[in-house]
Tab-separated table of C-alpha atoms in Angstrom:
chain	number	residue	atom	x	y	z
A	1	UNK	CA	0.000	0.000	0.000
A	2	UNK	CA	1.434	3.317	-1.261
A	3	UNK	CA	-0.021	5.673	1.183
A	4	UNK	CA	-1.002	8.691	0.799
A	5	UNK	CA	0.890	9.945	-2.179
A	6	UNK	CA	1.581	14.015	-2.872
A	7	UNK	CA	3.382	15.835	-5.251
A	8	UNK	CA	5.778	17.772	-5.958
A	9	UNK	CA	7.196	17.478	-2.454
A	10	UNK	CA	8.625	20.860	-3.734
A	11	UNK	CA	7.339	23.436	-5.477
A	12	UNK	CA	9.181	27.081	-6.628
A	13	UNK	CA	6.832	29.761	-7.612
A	14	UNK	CA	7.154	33.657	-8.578
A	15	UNK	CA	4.590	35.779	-7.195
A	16	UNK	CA	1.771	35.591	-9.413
A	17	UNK	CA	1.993	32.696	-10.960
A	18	UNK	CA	-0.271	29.625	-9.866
A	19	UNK	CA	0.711	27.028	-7.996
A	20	UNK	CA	-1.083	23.347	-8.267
A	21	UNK	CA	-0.545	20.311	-5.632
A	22	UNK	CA	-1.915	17.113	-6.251
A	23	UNK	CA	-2.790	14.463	-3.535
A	24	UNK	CA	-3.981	10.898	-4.205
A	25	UNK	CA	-5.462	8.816	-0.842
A	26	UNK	CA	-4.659	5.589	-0.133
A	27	UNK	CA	-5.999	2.995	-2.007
A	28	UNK	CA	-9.949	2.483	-0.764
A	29	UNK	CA	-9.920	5.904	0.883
A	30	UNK	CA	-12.474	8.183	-0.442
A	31	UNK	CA	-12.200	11.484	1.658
A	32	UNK	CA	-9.325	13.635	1.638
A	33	UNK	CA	-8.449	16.787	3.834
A	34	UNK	CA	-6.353	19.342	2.724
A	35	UNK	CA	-3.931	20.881	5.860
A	36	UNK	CA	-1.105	23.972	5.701
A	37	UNK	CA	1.596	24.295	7.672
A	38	UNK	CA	3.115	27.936	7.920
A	39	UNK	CA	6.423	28.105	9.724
A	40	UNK	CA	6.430	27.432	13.605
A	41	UNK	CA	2.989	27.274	13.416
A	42	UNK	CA	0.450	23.870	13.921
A	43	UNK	CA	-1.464	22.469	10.851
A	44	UNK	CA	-4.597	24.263	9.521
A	45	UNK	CA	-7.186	22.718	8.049
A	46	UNK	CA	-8.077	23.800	4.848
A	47	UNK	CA	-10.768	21.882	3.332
A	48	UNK	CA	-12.602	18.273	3.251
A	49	UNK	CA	-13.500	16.417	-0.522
A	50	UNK	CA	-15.192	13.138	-1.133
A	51	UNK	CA	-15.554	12.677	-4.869
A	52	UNK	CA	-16.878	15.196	-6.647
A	53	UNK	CA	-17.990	16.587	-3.878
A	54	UNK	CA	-16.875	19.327	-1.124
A	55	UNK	CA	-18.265	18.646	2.176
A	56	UNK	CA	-16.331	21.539	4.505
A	57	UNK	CA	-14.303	24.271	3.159
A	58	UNK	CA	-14.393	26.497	6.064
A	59	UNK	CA	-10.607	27.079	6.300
A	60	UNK	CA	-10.118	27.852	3.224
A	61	UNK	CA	-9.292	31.293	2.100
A	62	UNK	CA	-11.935	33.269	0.005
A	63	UNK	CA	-9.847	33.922	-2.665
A	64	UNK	CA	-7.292	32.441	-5.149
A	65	UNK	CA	-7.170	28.527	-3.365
A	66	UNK	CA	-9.448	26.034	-4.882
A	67	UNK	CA	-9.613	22.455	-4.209
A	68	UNK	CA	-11.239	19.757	-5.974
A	69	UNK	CA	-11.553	15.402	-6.259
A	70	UNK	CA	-12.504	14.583	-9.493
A	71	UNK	CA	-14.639	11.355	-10.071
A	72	UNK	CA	-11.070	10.347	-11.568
A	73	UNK	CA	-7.763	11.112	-10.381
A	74	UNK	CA	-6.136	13.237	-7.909
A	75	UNK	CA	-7.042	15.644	-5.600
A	76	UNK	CA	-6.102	18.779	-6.478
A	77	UNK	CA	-5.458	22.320	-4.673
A	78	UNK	CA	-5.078	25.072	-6.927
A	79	UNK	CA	-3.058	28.390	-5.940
A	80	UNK	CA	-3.576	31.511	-7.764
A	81	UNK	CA	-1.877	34.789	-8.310
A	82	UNK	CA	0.475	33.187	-5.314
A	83	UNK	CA	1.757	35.800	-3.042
A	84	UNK	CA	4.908	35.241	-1.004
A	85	UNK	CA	2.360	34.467	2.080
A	86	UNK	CA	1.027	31.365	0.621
A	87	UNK	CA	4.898	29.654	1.405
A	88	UNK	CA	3.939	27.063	3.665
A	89	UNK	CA	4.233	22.967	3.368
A	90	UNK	CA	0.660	21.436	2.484
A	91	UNK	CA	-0.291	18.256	4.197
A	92	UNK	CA	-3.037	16.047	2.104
A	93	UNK	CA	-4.754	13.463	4.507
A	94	UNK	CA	-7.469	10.345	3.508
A	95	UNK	CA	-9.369	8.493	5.286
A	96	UNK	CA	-12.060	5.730	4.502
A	97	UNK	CA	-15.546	6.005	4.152
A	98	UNK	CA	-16.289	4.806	7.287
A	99	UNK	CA	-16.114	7.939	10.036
A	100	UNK	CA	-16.248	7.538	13.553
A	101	UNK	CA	-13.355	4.919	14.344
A	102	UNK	CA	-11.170	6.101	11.539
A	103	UNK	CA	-8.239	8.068	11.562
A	104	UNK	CA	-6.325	10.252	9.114
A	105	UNK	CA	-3.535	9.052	7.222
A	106	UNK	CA	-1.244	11.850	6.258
A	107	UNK	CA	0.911	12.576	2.684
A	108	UNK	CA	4.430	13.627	3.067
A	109	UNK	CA	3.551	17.298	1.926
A	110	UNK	CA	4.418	19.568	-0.505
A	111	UNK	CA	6.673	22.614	-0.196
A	112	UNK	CA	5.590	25.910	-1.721
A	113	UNK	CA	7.905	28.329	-1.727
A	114	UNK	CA	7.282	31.423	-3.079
A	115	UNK	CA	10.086	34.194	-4.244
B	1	UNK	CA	-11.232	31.609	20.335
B	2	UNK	CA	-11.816	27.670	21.269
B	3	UNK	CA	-7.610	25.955	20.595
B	4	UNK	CA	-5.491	23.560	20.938
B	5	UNK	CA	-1.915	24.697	23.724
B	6	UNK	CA	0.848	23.004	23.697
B	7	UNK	CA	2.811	23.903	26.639
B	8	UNK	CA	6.648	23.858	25.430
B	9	UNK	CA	7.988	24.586	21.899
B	10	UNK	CA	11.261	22.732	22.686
B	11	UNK	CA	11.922	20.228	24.887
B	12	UNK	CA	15.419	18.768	25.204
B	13	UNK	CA	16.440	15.571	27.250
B	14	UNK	CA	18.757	12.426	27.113
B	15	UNK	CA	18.259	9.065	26.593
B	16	UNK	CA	16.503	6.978	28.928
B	17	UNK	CA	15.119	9.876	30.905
B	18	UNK	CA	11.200	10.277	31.568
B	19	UNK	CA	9.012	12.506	28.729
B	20	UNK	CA	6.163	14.443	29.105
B	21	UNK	CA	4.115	16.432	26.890
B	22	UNK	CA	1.325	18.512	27.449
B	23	UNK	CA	-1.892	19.351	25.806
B	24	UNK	CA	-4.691	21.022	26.843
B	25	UNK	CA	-7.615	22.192	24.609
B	26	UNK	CA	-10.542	24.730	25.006
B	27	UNK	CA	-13.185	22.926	23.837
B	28	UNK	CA	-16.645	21.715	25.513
B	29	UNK	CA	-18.829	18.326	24.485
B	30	UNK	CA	-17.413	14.965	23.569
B	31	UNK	CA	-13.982	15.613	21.828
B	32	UNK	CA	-11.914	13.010	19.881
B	33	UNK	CA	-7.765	13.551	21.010
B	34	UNK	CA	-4.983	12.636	18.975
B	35	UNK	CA	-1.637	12.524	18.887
B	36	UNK	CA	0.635	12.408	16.144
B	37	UNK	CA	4.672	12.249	15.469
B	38	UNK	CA	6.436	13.970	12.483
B	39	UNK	CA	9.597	12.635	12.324
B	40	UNK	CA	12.435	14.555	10.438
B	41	UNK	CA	11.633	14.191	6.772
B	42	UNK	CA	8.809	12.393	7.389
B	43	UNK	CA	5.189	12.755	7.365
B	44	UNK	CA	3.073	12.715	10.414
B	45	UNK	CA	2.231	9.649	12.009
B	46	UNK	CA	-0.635	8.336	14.518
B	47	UNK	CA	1.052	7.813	17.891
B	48	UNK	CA	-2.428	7.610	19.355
B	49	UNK	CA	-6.064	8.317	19.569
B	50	UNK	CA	-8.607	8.528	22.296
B	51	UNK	CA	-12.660	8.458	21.228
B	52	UNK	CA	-13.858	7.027	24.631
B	53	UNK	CA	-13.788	4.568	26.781
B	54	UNK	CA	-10.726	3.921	29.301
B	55	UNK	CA	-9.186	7.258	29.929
B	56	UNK	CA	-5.474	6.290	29.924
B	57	UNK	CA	-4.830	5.292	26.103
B	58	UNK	CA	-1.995	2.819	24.937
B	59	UNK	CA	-0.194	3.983	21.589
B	60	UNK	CA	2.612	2.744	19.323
B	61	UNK	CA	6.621	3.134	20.477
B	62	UNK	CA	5.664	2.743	23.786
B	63	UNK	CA	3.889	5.919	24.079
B	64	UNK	CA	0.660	6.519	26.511
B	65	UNK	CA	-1.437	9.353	26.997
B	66	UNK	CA	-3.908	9.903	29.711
B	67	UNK	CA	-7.334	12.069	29.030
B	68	UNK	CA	-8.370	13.927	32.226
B	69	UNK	CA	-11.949	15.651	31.083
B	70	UNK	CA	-12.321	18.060	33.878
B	71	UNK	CA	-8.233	19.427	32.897
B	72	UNK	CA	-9.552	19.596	29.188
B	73	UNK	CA	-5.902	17.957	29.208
B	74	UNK	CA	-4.422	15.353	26.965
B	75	UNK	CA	-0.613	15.424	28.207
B	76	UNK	CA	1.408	12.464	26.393
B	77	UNK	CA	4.216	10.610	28.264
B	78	UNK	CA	7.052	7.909	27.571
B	79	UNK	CA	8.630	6.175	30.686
B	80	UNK	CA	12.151	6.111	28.942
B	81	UNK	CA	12.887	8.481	25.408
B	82	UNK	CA	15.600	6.656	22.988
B	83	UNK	CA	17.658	8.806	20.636
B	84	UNK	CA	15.375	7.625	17.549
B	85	UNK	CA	12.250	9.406	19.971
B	86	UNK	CA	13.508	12.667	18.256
B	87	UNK	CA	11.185	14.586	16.576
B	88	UNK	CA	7.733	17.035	16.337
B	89	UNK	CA	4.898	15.899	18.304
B	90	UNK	CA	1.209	17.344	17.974
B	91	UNK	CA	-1.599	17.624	19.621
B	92	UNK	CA	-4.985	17.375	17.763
B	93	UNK	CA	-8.678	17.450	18.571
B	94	UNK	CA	-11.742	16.968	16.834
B	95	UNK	CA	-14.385	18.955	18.352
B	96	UNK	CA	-17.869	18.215	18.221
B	97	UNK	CA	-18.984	21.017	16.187
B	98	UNK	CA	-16.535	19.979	13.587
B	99	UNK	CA	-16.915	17.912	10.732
B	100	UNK	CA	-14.568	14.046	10.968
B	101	UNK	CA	-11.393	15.012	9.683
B	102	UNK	CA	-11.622	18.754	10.300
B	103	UNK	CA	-8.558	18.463	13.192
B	104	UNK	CA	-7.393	21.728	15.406
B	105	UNK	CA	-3.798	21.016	15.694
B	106	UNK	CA	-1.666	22.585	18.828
B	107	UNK	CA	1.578	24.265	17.589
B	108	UNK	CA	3.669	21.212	18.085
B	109	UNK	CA	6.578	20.446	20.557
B	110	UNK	CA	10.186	19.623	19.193
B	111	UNK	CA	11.673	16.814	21.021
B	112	UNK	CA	15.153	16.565	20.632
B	113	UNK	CA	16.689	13.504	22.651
B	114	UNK	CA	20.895	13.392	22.964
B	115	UNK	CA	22.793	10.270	23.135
């Protein structure tokens, strides 16, 4: 079992440009969380996908970060217009269908960094 | 605001000697308490969760935590810390208002143990 699977583990992007981090869950996980970690600072949760579908996206910002699970492939959370304060590691987490007794099972990250 | 406090940002110690982390969290209702273990490089692991039940949970590495309700406390411990013990550990709860998977993470404690 692969795990949870994210890439790129690093990412280099210019102010403005867009910025795009993919995440696929475990194998027979079907929800996935989106988490960012700014320096010396805890995890924040971001958002929470089943497929094709967005069930919480209450930390996300209100602008310029989308997030999606398509019926086929990857998550994916989509950066816009970055700005140097979206330089943070993002964590993508799955879990299985089943809530209650399950637990998250975390991705390695990704690095943004943005110049 | 309702958080997650994690009372030490660095903890240093050497082998073999007694660990103790603490967590404490602002939040009222039935709670689910985690903690997990980033290792250098890594991602973040499960060291442990507590849903209900027996109050004093059992976790992986020979980690414990203990869940006192009226402390709104969570405080992880390890009897005897090897070298390999080194690493981030964080505090997480799910609150009840929350959605599964939405986790408030504490700000994480850096263990570093010396030969």
């Amino acid at each position: 079992n692969a795990g949870v699977m994210q890439n790129p583990r690093h990412l280099v992007r210019r102010r403005g440009q867009e910025a795009r981090l993919r995440c696929s869950p475990m194998k027979g996980h079907s929800h996935v969380y989106w988490y960012r970690q700014l320096p010396e600072e805890g995890l924040k949760f971001m958002v929470y996908l089943q497929k094709e579908n967005i069930i919480d996206e209450s930390g996300m910002p209100k602008e310029r970060f989308s997030a999606e699970f398509p019926k086929e492939g990857p998550s994916i959370l989509r950066i816009q217009q970055v700005v140097r304060g979206d330089s943070a590691a993002y964590f993508c987490a799955s879990s299985p269908q089943t809530a209650g007794a399950n637990v998250l099972t975390f991705g390695a990250g990704s690095r943004l960094t943005v110049l | 605001a309702q958080s997650v406090s994690q009372h030490n940002h660095h903890v240093i110690l050497s082998e073999a000697a007694s660990l103790e982390l603490g967590c404490n969290y602002s939040y009222g209702g039935t709670v689910n308490l985690f903690w997990y273990v980033q290792y250098p490089g890594q991602h973040l692991q499960l060291l442990l969760k507590y849903f209900s039940g027996d109050p004093l949970v059992k976790g992986i590495k020979g980690f414990e935590a203990e869940f006192i309700k009226s402390k709104f406390s969570f405080n992880l411990r390890k009897p005897s810390v090897q070298w390999s013990d080194t690493a981030e550990y964080f505090c997480a709860v799910n609150a009840p208002t929350d959605s599964w998977g939405k986790l408030q993470f504490g700000a994480g404690t850096q263990v570093v143990v010396t030969p």
